[in-house]
PDB file of C-alpha atoms in Angstrom:
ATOM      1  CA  UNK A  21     135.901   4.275 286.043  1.00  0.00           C
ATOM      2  CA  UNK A  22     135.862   4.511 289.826  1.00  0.00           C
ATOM      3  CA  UNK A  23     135.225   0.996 291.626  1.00  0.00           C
ATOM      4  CA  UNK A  24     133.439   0.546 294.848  1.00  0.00           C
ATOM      5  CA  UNK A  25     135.431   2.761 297.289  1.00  0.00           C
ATOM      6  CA  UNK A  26     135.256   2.137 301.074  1.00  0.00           C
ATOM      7  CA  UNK A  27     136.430   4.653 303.440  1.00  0.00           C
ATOM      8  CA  UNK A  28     138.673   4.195 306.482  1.00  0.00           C
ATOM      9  CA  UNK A  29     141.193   1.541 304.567  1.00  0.00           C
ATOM     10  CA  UNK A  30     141.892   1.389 308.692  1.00  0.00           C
ATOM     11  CA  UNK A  31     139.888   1.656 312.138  1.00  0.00           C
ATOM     12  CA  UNK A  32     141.661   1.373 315.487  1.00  0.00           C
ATOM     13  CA  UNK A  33     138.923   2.398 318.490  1.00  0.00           C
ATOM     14  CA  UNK A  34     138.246   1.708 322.069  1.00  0.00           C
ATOM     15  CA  UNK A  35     135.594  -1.273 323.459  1.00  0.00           C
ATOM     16  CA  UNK A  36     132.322   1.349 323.575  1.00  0.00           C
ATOM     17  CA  UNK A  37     133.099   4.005 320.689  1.00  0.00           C
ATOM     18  CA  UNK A  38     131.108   4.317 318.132  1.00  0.00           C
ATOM     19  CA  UNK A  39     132.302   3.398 314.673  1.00  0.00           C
ATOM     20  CA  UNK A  40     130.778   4.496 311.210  1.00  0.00           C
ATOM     21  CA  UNK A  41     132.150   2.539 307.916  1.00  0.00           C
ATOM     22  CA  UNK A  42     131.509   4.144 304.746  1.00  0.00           C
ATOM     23  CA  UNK A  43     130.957   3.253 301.112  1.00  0.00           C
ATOM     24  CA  UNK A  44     130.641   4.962 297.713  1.00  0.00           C
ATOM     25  CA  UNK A  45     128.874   2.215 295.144  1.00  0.00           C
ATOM     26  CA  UNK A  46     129.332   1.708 291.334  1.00  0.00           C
ATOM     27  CA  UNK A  47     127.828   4.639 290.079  1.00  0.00           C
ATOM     28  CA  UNK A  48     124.295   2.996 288.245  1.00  0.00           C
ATOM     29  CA  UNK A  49     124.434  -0.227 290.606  1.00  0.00           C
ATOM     30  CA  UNK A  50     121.192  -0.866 292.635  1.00  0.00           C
ATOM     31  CA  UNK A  51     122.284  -3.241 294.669  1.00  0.00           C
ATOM     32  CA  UNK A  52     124.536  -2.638 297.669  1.00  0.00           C
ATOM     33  CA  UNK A  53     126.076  -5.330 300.179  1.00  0.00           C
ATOM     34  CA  UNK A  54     127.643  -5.361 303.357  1.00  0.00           C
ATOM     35  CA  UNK A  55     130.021  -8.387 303.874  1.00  0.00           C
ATOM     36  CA  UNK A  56     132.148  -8.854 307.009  1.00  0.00           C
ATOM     37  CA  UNK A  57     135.547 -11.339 307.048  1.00  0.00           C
ATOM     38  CA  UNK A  58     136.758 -12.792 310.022  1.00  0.00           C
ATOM     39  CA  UNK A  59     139.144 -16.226 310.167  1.00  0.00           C
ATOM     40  CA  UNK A  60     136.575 -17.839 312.283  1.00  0.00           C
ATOM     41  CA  UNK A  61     133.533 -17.574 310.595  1.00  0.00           C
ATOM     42  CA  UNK A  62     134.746 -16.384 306.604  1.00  0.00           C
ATOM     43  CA  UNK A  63     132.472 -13.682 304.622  1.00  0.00           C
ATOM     44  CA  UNK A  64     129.201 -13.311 306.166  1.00  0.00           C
ATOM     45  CA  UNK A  65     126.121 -10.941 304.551  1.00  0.00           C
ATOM     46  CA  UNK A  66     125.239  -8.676 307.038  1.00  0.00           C
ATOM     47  CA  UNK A  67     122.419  -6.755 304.639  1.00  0.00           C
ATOM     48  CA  UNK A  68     122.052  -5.700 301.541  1.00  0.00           C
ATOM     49  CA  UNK A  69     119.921  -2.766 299.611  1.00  0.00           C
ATOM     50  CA  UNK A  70     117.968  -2.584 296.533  1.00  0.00           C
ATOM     51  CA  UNK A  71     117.635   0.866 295.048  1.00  0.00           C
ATOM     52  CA  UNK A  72     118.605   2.067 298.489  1.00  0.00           C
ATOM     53  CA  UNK A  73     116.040  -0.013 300.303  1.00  0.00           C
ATOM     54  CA  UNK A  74     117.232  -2.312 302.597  1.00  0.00           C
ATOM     55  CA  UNK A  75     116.040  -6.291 301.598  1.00  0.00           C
ATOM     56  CA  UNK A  76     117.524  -8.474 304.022  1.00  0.00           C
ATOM     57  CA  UNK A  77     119.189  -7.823 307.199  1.00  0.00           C
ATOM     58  CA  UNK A  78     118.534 -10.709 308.863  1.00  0.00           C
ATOM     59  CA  UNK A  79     122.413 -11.054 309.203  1.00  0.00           C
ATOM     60  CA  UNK A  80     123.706  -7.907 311.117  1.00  0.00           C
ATOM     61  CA  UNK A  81     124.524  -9.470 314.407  1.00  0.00           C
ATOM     62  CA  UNK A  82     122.649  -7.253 316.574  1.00  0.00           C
ATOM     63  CA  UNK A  83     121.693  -3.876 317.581  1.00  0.00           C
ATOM     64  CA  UNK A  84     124.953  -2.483 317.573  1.00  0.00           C
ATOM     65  CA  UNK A  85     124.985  -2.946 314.109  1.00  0.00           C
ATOM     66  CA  UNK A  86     122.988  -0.649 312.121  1.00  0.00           C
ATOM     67  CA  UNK A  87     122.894   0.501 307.799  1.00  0.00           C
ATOM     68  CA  UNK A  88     121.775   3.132 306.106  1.00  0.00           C
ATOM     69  CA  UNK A  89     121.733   4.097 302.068  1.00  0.00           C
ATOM     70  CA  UNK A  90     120.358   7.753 302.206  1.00  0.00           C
ATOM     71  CA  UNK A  91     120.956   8.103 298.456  1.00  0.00           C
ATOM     72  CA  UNK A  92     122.554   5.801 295.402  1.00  0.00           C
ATOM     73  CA  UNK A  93     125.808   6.557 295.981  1.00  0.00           C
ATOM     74  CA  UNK A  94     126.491   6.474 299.670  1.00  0.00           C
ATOM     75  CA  UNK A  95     125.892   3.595 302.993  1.00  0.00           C
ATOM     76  CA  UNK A  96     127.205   3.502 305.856  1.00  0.00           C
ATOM     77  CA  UNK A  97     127.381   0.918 308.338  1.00  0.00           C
ATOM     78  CA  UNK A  98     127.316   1.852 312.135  1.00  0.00           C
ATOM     79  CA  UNK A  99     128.445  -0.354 315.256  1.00  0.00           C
ATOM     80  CA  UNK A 100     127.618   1.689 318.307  1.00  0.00           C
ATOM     81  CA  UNK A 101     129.184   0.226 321.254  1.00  0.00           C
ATOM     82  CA  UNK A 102     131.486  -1.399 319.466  1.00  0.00           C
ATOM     83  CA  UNK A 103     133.299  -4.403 321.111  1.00  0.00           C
ATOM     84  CA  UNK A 104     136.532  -6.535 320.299  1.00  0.00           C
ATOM     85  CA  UNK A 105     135.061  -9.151 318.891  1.00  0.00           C
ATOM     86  CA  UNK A 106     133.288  -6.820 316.018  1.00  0.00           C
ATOM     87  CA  UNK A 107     137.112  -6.557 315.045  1.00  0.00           C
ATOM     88  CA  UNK A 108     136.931  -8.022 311.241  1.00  0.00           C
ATOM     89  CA  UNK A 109     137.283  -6.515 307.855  1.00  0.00           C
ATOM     90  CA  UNK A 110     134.556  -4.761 306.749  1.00  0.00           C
ATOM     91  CA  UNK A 111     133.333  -5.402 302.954  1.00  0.00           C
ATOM     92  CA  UNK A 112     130.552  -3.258 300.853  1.00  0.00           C
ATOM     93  CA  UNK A 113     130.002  -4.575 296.931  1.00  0.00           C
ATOM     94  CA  UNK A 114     127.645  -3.641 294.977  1.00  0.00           C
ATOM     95  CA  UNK A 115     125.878  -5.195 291.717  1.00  0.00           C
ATOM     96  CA  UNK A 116     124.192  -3.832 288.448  1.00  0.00           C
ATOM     97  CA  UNK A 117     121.434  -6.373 288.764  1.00  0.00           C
ATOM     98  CA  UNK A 118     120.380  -9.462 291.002  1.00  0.00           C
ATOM     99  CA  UNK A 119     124.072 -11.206 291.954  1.00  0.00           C
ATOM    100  CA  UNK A 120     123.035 -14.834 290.440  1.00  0.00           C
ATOM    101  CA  UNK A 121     123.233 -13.637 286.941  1.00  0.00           C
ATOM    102  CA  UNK A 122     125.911 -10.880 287.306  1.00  0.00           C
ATOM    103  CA  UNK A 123     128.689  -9.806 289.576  1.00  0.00           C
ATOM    104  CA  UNK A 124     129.368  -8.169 293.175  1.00  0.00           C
ATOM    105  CA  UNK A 125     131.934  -5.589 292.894  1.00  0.00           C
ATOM    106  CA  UNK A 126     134.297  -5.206 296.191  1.00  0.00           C
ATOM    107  CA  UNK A 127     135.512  -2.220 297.734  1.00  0.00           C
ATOM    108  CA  UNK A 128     139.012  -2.967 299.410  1.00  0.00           C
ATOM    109  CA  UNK A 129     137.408  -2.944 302.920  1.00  0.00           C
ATOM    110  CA  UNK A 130     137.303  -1.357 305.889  1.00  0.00           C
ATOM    111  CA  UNK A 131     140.055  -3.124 308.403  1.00  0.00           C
ATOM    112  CA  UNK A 132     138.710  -2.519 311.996  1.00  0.00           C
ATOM    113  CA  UNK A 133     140.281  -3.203 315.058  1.00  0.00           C
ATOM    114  CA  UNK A 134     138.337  -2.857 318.323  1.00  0.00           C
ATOM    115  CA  UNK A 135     141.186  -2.541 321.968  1.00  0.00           C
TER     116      UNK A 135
ATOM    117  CA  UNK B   7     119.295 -23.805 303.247  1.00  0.00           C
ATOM    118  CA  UNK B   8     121.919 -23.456 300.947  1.00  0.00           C
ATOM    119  CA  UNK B   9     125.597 -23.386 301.456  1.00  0.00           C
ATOM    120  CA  UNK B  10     129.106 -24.073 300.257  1.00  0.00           C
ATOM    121  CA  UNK B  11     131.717 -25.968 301.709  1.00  0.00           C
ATOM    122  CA  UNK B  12     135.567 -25.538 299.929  1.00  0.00           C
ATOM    123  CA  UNK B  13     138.537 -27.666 301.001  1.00  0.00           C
ATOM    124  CA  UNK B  14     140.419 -25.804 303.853  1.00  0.00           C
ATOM    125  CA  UNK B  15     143.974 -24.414 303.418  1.00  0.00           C
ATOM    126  CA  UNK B  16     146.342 -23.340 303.187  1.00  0.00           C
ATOM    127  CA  UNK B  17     148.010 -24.853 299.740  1.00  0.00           C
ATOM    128  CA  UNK B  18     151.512 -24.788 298.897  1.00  0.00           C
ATOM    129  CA  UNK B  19     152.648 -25.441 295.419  1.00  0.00           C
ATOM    130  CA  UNK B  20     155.480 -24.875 293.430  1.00  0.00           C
ATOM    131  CA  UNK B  21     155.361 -23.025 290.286  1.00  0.00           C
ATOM    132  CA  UNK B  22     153.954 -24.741 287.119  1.00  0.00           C
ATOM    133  CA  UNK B  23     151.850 -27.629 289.275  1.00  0.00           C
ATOM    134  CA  UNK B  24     148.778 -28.424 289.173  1.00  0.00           C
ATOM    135  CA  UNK B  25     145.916 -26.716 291.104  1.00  0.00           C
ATOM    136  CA  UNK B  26     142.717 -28.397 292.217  1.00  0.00           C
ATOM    137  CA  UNK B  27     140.984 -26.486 295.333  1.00  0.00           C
ATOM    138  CA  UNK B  28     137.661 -28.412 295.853  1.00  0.00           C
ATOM    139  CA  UNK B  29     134.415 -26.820 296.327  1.00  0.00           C
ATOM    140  CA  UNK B  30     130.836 -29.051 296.433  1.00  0.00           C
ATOM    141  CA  UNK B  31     127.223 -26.973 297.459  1.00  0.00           C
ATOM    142  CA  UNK B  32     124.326 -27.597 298.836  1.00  0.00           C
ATOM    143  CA  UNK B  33     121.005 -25.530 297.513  1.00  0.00           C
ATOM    144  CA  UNK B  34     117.655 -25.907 296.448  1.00  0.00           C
ATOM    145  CA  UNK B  35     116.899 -25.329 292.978  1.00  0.00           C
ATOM    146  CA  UNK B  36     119.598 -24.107 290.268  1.00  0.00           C
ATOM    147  CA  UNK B  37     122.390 -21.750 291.465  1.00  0.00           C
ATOM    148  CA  UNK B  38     124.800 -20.218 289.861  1.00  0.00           C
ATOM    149  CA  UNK B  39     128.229 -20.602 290.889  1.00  0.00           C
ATOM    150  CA  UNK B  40     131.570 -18.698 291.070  1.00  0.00           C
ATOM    151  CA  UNK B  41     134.704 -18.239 292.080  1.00  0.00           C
ATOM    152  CA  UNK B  42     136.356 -15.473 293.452  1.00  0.00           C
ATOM    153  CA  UNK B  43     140.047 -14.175 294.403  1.00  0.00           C
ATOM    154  CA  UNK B  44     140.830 -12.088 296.870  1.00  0.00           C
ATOM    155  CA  UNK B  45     144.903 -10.801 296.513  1.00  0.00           C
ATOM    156  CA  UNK B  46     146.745 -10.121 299.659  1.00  0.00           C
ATOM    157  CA  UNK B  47     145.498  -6.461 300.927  1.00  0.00           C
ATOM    158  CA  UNK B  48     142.180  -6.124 298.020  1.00  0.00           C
ATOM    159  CA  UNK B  49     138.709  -7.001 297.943  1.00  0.00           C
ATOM    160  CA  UNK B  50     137.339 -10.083 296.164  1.00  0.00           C
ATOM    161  CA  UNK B  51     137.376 -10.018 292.574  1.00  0.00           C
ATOM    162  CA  UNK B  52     135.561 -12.434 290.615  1.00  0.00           C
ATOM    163  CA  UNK B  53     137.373 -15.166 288.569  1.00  0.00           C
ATOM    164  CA  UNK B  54     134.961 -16.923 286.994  1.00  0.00           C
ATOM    165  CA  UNK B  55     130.994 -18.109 286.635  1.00  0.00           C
ATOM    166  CA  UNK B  56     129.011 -20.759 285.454  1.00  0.00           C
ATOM    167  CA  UNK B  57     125.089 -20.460 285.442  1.00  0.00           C
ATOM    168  CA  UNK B  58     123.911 -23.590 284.580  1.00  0.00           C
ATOM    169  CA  UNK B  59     124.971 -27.793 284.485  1.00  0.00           C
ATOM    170  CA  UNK B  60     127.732 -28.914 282.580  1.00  0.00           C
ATOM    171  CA  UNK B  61     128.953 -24.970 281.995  1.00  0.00           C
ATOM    172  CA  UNK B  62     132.761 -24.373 282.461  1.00  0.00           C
ATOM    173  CA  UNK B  63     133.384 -21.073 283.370  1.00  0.00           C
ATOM    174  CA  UNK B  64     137.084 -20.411 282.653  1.00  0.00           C
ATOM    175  CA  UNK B  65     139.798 -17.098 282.987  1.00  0.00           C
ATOM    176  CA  UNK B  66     143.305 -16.948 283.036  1.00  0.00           C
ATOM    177  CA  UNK B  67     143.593 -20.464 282.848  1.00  0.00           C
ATOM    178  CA  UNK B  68     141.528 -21.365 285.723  1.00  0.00           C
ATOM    179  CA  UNK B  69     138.798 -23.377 285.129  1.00  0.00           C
ATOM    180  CA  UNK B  70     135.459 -25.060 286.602  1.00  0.00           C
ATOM    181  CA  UNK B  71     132.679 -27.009 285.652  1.00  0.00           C
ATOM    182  CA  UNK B  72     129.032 -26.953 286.905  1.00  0.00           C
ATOM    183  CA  UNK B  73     128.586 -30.890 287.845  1.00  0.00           C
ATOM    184  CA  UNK B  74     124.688 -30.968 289.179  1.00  0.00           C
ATOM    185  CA  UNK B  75     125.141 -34.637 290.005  1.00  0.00           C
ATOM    186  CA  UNK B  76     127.825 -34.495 292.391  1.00  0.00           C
ATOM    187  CA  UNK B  77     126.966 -30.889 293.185  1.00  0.00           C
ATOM    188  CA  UNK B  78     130.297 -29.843 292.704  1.00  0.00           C
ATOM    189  CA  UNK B  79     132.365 -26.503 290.724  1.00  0.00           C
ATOM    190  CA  UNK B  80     135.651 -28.007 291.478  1.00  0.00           C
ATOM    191  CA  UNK B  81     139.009 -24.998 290.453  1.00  0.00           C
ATOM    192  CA  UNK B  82     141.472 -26.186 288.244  1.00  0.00           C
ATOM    193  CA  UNK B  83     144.648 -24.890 286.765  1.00  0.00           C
ATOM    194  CA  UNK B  84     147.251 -26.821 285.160  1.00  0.00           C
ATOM    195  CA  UNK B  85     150.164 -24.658 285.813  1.00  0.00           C
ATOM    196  CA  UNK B  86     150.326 -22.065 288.518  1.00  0.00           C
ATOM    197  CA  UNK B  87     152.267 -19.266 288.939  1.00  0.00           C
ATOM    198  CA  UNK B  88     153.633 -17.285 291.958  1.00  0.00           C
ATOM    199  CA  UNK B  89     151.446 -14.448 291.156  1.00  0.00           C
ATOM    200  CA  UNK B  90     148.030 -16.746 291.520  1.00  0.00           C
ATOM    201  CA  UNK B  91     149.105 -16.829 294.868  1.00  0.00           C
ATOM    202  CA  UNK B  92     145.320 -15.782 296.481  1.00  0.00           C
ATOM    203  CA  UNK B  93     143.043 -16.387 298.641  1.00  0.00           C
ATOM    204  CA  UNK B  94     140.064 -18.582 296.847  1.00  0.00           C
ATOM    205  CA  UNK B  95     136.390 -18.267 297.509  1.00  0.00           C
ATOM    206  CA  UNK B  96     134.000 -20.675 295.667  1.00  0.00           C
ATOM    207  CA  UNK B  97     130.005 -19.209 295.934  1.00  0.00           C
ATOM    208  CA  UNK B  98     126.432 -19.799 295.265  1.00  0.00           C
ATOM    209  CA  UNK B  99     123.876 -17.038 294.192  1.00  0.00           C
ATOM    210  CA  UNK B 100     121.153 -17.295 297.180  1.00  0.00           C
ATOM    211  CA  UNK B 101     117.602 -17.326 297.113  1.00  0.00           C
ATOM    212  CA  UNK B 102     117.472 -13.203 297.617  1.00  0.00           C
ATOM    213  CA  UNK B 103     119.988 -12.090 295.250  1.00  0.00           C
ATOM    214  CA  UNK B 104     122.989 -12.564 297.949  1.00  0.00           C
ATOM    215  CA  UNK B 105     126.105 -14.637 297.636  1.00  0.00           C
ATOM    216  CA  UNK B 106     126.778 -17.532 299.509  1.00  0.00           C
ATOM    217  CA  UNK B 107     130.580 -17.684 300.032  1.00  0.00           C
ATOM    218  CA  UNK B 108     132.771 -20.570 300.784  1.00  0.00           C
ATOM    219  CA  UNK B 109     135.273 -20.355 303.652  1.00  0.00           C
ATOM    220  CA  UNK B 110     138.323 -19.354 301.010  1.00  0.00           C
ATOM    221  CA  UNK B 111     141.096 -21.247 300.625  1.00  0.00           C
ATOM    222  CA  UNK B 112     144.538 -19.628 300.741  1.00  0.00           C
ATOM    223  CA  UNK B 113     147.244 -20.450 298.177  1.00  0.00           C
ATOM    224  CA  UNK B 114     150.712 -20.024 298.112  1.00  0.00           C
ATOM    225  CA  UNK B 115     152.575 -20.546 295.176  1.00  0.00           C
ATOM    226  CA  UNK B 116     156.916 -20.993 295.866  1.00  0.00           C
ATOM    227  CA  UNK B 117     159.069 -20.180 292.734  1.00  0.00           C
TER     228      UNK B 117
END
């Protein structure tokens, strides 16, 4: 069985291009999170979706950062500009049920690098 | 609001000591708690849960135990090997059906 796959493994852009992370859930999960990982600040929750609907996004940074889950089995996270200090890895997970009585499944992230 | 603070790395053991990375929280109501491990070049995978006080969630001889009165889920193993070497995150289910993650800790373990 598939896990949660993530798509570029690697992102090197310019300051000001747009960037577009992807992310293929658990098939039959209905919960889908975006995590970033820097040194300085550890995992942060940038948003997450319920049965595609976006519940909380009170963490994306700004309005760079935007998500979408069109259907159950695809998101995609957008930065446009991006800037250098959006350089992190890039996590989505995603959960059969609410995470504080199951279990987040990680993709193997999206490694972005911003010049 | 809630959060998780985990004692800051990195650790370096040899093989065969004993591991205790500490982790204490901060949250309103009744958590659960976890740990997770993230190898060198994955994604976090999750070790082990407890869901309530005075559970020990245990897995490949890791353990931790839910301690409501010092608010702790403290990660023990008694004899390590080079492949636990890991990055360590100790969490807290949030109010909205998020994770609350720890900083990590990063563990090295020299043969």
């Amino acid at each position: 069985d598939a896990g949660v796959i993530q798509s570029p493994r690697h992102e090197v852009t310019e300051m000001g291009q747009e960037v577009t992370l992807r992310c293929k859930p658990i098939s039959g999960h209905d919960y889908l999170f975006w995590y970033r990982q820097t040194m300085m600040r550890g995992l942060e929750l940038l948003i997450y979706f319920n049965n595609n609907v976006p519940i909380d996004d009170s963490g994306m940074p700004e309005d760079r950062f935007s998500a979408k889950m069109p259907n159950a089995s695809f998101s995609t996270l957008k930065i446009q500009p991006s800037e250098p200090r959006d350089s992190a890895v890039y996590f989505c997970a995603s959960s059969l049920r609410r995470a504080n009585t199951g279990e987040l499944f990680f993709g193997e992230g999206s490694r972005l690098t911003v010049l | 609001g809630n959060s998780v603070t985990q004692m800051e790395g990195p650790v370096t053991l040899s093989e065969e000591a004993f591991l205790t990375i500490n982790c204490t929280y901060t949250a309103t109501g009744y958590p659960s708690l976890f740990w997770y491990v993230q190898y060198p070049g994955e994604g976090l995978q999750l070790l082990l849960k407890a869901t309530k006080a005075d559970d020990k969630g245990s897995n490949k001889g890791f353990e931790a135990t839910y301690r409501k009165e010092t608010t702790s889920f403290h990660l023990e193993k008694g004899s390590v090997q080079v492949s636990d070497s890991a990055v360590y995150f100790c969490a807290l289910s949030g109010s909205q059906g998020n994770l609350i993650f720890g900083k990590g800790t990063k563990l090295s373990v020299k043969p």
